[in-house]
Coordinates of C-alpha atoms in Angstrom, one line a residue:
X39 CA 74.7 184.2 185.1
X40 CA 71.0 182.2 185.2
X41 CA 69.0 181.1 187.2
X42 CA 67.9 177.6 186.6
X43 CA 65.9 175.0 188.2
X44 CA 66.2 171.2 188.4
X45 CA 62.9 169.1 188.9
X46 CA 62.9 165.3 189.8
X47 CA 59.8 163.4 190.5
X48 CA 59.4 159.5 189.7
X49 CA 55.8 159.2 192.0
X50 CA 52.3 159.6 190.5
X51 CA 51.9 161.8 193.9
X52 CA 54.9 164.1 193.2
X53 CA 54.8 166.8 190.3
X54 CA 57.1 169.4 189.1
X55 CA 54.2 172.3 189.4
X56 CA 54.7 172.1 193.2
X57 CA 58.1 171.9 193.1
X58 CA 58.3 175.1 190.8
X59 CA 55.8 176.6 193.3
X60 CA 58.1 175.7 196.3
X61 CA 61.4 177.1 194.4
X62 CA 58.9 180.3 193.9
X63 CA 60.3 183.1 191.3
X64 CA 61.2 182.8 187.7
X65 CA 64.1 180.9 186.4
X66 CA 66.3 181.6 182.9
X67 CA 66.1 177.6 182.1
X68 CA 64.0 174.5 183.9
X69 CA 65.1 171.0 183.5
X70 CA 63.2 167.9 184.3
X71 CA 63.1 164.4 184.7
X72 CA 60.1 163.0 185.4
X73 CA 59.2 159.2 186.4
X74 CA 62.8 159.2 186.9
X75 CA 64.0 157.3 190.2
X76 CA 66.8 159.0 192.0
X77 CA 68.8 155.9 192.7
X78 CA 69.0 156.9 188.8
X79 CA 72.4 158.4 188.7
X80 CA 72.3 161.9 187.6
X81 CA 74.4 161.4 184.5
X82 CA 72.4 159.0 183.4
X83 CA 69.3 161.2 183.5
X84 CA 68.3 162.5 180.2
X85 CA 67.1 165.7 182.0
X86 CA 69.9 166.5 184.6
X87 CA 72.5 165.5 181.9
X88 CA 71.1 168.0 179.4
X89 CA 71.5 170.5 182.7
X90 CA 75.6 169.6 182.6
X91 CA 75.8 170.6 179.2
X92 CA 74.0 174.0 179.8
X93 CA 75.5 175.2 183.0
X94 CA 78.2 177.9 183.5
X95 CA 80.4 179.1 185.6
X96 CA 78.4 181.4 187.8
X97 CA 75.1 179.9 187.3
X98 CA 72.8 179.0 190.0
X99 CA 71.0 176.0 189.9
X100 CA 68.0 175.6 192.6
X101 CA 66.4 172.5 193.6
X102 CA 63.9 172.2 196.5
X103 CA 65.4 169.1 198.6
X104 CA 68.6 167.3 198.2
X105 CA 67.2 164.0 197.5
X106 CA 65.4 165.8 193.7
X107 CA 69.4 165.4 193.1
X108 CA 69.3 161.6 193.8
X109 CA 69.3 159.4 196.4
X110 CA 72.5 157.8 196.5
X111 CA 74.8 159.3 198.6
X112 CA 78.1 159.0 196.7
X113 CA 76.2 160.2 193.4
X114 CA 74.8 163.5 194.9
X115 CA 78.3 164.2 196.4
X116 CA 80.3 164.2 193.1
X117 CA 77.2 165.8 191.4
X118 CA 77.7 168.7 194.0
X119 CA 81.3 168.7 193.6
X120 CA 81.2 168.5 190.1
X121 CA 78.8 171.7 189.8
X122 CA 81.2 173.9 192.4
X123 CA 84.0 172.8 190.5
X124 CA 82.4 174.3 187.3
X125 CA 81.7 177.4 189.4
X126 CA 78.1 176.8 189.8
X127 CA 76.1 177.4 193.0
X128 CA 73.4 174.8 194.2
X129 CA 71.2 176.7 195.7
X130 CA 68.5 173.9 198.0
X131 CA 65.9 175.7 199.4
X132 CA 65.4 175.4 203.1
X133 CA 69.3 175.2 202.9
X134 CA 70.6 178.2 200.6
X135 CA 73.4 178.5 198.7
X136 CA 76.0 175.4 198.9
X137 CA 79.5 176.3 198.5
X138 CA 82.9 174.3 199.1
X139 CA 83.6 173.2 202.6
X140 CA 80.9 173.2 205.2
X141 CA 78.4 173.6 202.4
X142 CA 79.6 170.2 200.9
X143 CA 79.6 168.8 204.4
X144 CA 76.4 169.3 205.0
X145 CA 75.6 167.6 201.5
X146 CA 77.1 164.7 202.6
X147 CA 75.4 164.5 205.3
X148 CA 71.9 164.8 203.5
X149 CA 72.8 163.0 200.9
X150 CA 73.7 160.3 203.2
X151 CA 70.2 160.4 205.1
X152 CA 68.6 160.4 201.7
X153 CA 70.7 157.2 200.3
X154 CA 69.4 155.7 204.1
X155 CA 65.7 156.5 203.2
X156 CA 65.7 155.0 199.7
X157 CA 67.3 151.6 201.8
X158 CA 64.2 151.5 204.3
X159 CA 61.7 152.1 201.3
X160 CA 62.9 149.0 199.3
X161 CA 63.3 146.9 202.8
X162 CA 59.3 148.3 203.4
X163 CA 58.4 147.1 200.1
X164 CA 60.2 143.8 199.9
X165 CA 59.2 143.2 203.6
X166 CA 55.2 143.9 202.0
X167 CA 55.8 141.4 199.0
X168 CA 57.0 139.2 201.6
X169 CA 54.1 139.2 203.8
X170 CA 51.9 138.8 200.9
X171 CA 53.1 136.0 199.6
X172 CA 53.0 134.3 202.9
X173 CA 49.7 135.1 203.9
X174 CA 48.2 134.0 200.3
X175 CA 50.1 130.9 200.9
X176 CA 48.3 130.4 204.4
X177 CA 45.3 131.4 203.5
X178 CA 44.6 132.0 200.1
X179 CA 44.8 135.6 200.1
X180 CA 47.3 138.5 201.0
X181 CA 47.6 140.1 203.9
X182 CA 45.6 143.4 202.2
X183 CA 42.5 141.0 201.3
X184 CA 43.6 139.9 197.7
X185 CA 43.2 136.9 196.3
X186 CA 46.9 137.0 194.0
X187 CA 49.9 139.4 193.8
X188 CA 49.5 140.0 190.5
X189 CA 47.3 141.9 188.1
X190 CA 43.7 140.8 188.5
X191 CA 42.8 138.8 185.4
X192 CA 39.1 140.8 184.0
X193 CA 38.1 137.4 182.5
X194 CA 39.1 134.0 182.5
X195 CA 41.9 134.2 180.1
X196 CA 41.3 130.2 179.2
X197 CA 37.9 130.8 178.1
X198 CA 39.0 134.1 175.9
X199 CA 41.3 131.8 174.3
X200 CA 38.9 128.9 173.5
X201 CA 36.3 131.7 172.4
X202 CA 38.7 132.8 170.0
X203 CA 39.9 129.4 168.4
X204 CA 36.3 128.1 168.5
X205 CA 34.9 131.1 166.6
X206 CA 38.7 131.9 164.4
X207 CA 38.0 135.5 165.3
X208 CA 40.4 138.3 165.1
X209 CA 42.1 140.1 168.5
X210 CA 39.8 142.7 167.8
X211 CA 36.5 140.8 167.3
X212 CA 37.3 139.3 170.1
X213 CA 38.4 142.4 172.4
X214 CA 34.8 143.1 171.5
X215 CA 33.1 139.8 172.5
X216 CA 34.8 139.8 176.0
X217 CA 34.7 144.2 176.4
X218 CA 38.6 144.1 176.5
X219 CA 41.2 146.1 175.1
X220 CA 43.4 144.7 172.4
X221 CA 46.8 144.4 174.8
X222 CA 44.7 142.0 177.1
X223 CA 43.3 139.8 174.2
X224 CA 46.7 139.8 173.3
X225 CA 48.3 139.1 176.0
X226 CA 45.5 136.3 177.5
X227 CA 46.1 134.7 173.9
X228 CA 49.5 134.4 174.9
X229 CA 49.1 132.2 178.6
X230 CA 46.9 129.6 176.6

């Protein structure tokens, strides 16, 4: 019987550290996936699929919130199910140990208000893009001040181009000319 731990985090702002902290204690085996959305579905995570493959019957697996299972609602609820019907207790902290009946009740519900959360963060972000491009329309810039949506060009890609022809210089000589890496020689070289 082990104790093991499950760790999702797909933000720069998240990391697993606090989530070990959270989970507190010491755990037989950790498994992670990291960068990983959780509209992922768990099977198709490299981390929580190697975790199917290692868990036994009466193995506990913690995680610290629901939603580190995913955040689709019907995905977390035959992850649950498929973990108590291999004998295995997800243990959520703030929740304890979920077991068949209520305790897959309650994951449905949770996993239902996590699924809800990851609609209103795509509608927040589409609504943002949407904004943007209407105020740079209007007015030349986005509604946050920029002056495009995309990444800021550090030179005038054009003139790195012409540089480059006029002169028959390598990428490199002329990532040195300009102060630019290699990828955005490259990469300017490519517009013209």
């Amino acid at each position: 019987m082990s104790r093991i731990a499950y760790f999702r985090v797909s933000t720069e702002g998240q990391s697993i550290e606090s989530q070990r902290k959270a989970l507190g204690g010491e755990f037989d085996k950790e498994f992670t996936d990291e960068g990983v959305s959780g509209s992922i579905r768990a099977l198709d995570r490299p981390g929580f699929s190697e975790l199917l493959s290692y868990v036994r019957e009466g193995d506990t697996v913690c995680v610290t919130a629901i939603d580190r299972l995913g955040r689709d609602a019907l995905d977390v609820q035959s992850v649950v199910r498929n973990l108590i019907g291999k004998g295995v207790v997800i243990d959520v902290k703030g929740l304890g140990p979920i077991a068949k009946g209520v305790g897959e009740l309650v994951v449905a519900v949770l996993a239902q208000i996590a699924d809800m959360e990851r609609q209103r963060i795509k509608e927040r972000c589409d609504a943002g893009r949407e904004a943007a491009k209407a105020s740079l329309a209007a007015v030349g810039k986005t509604h946050r001040g920029k002056t495009s949506l995309g990444r800021p060009f550090a030179a005038d890609a054009s003139k790195v181009a012409e540089w480059r022809n006029a002169n028959e210089a390598s990428i490199a000589q002329t990532a040195r000319e300009f102060g630019l890496s290699v990828s955005t020689i490259k990469r300017y070289c490519a517009l013209s």
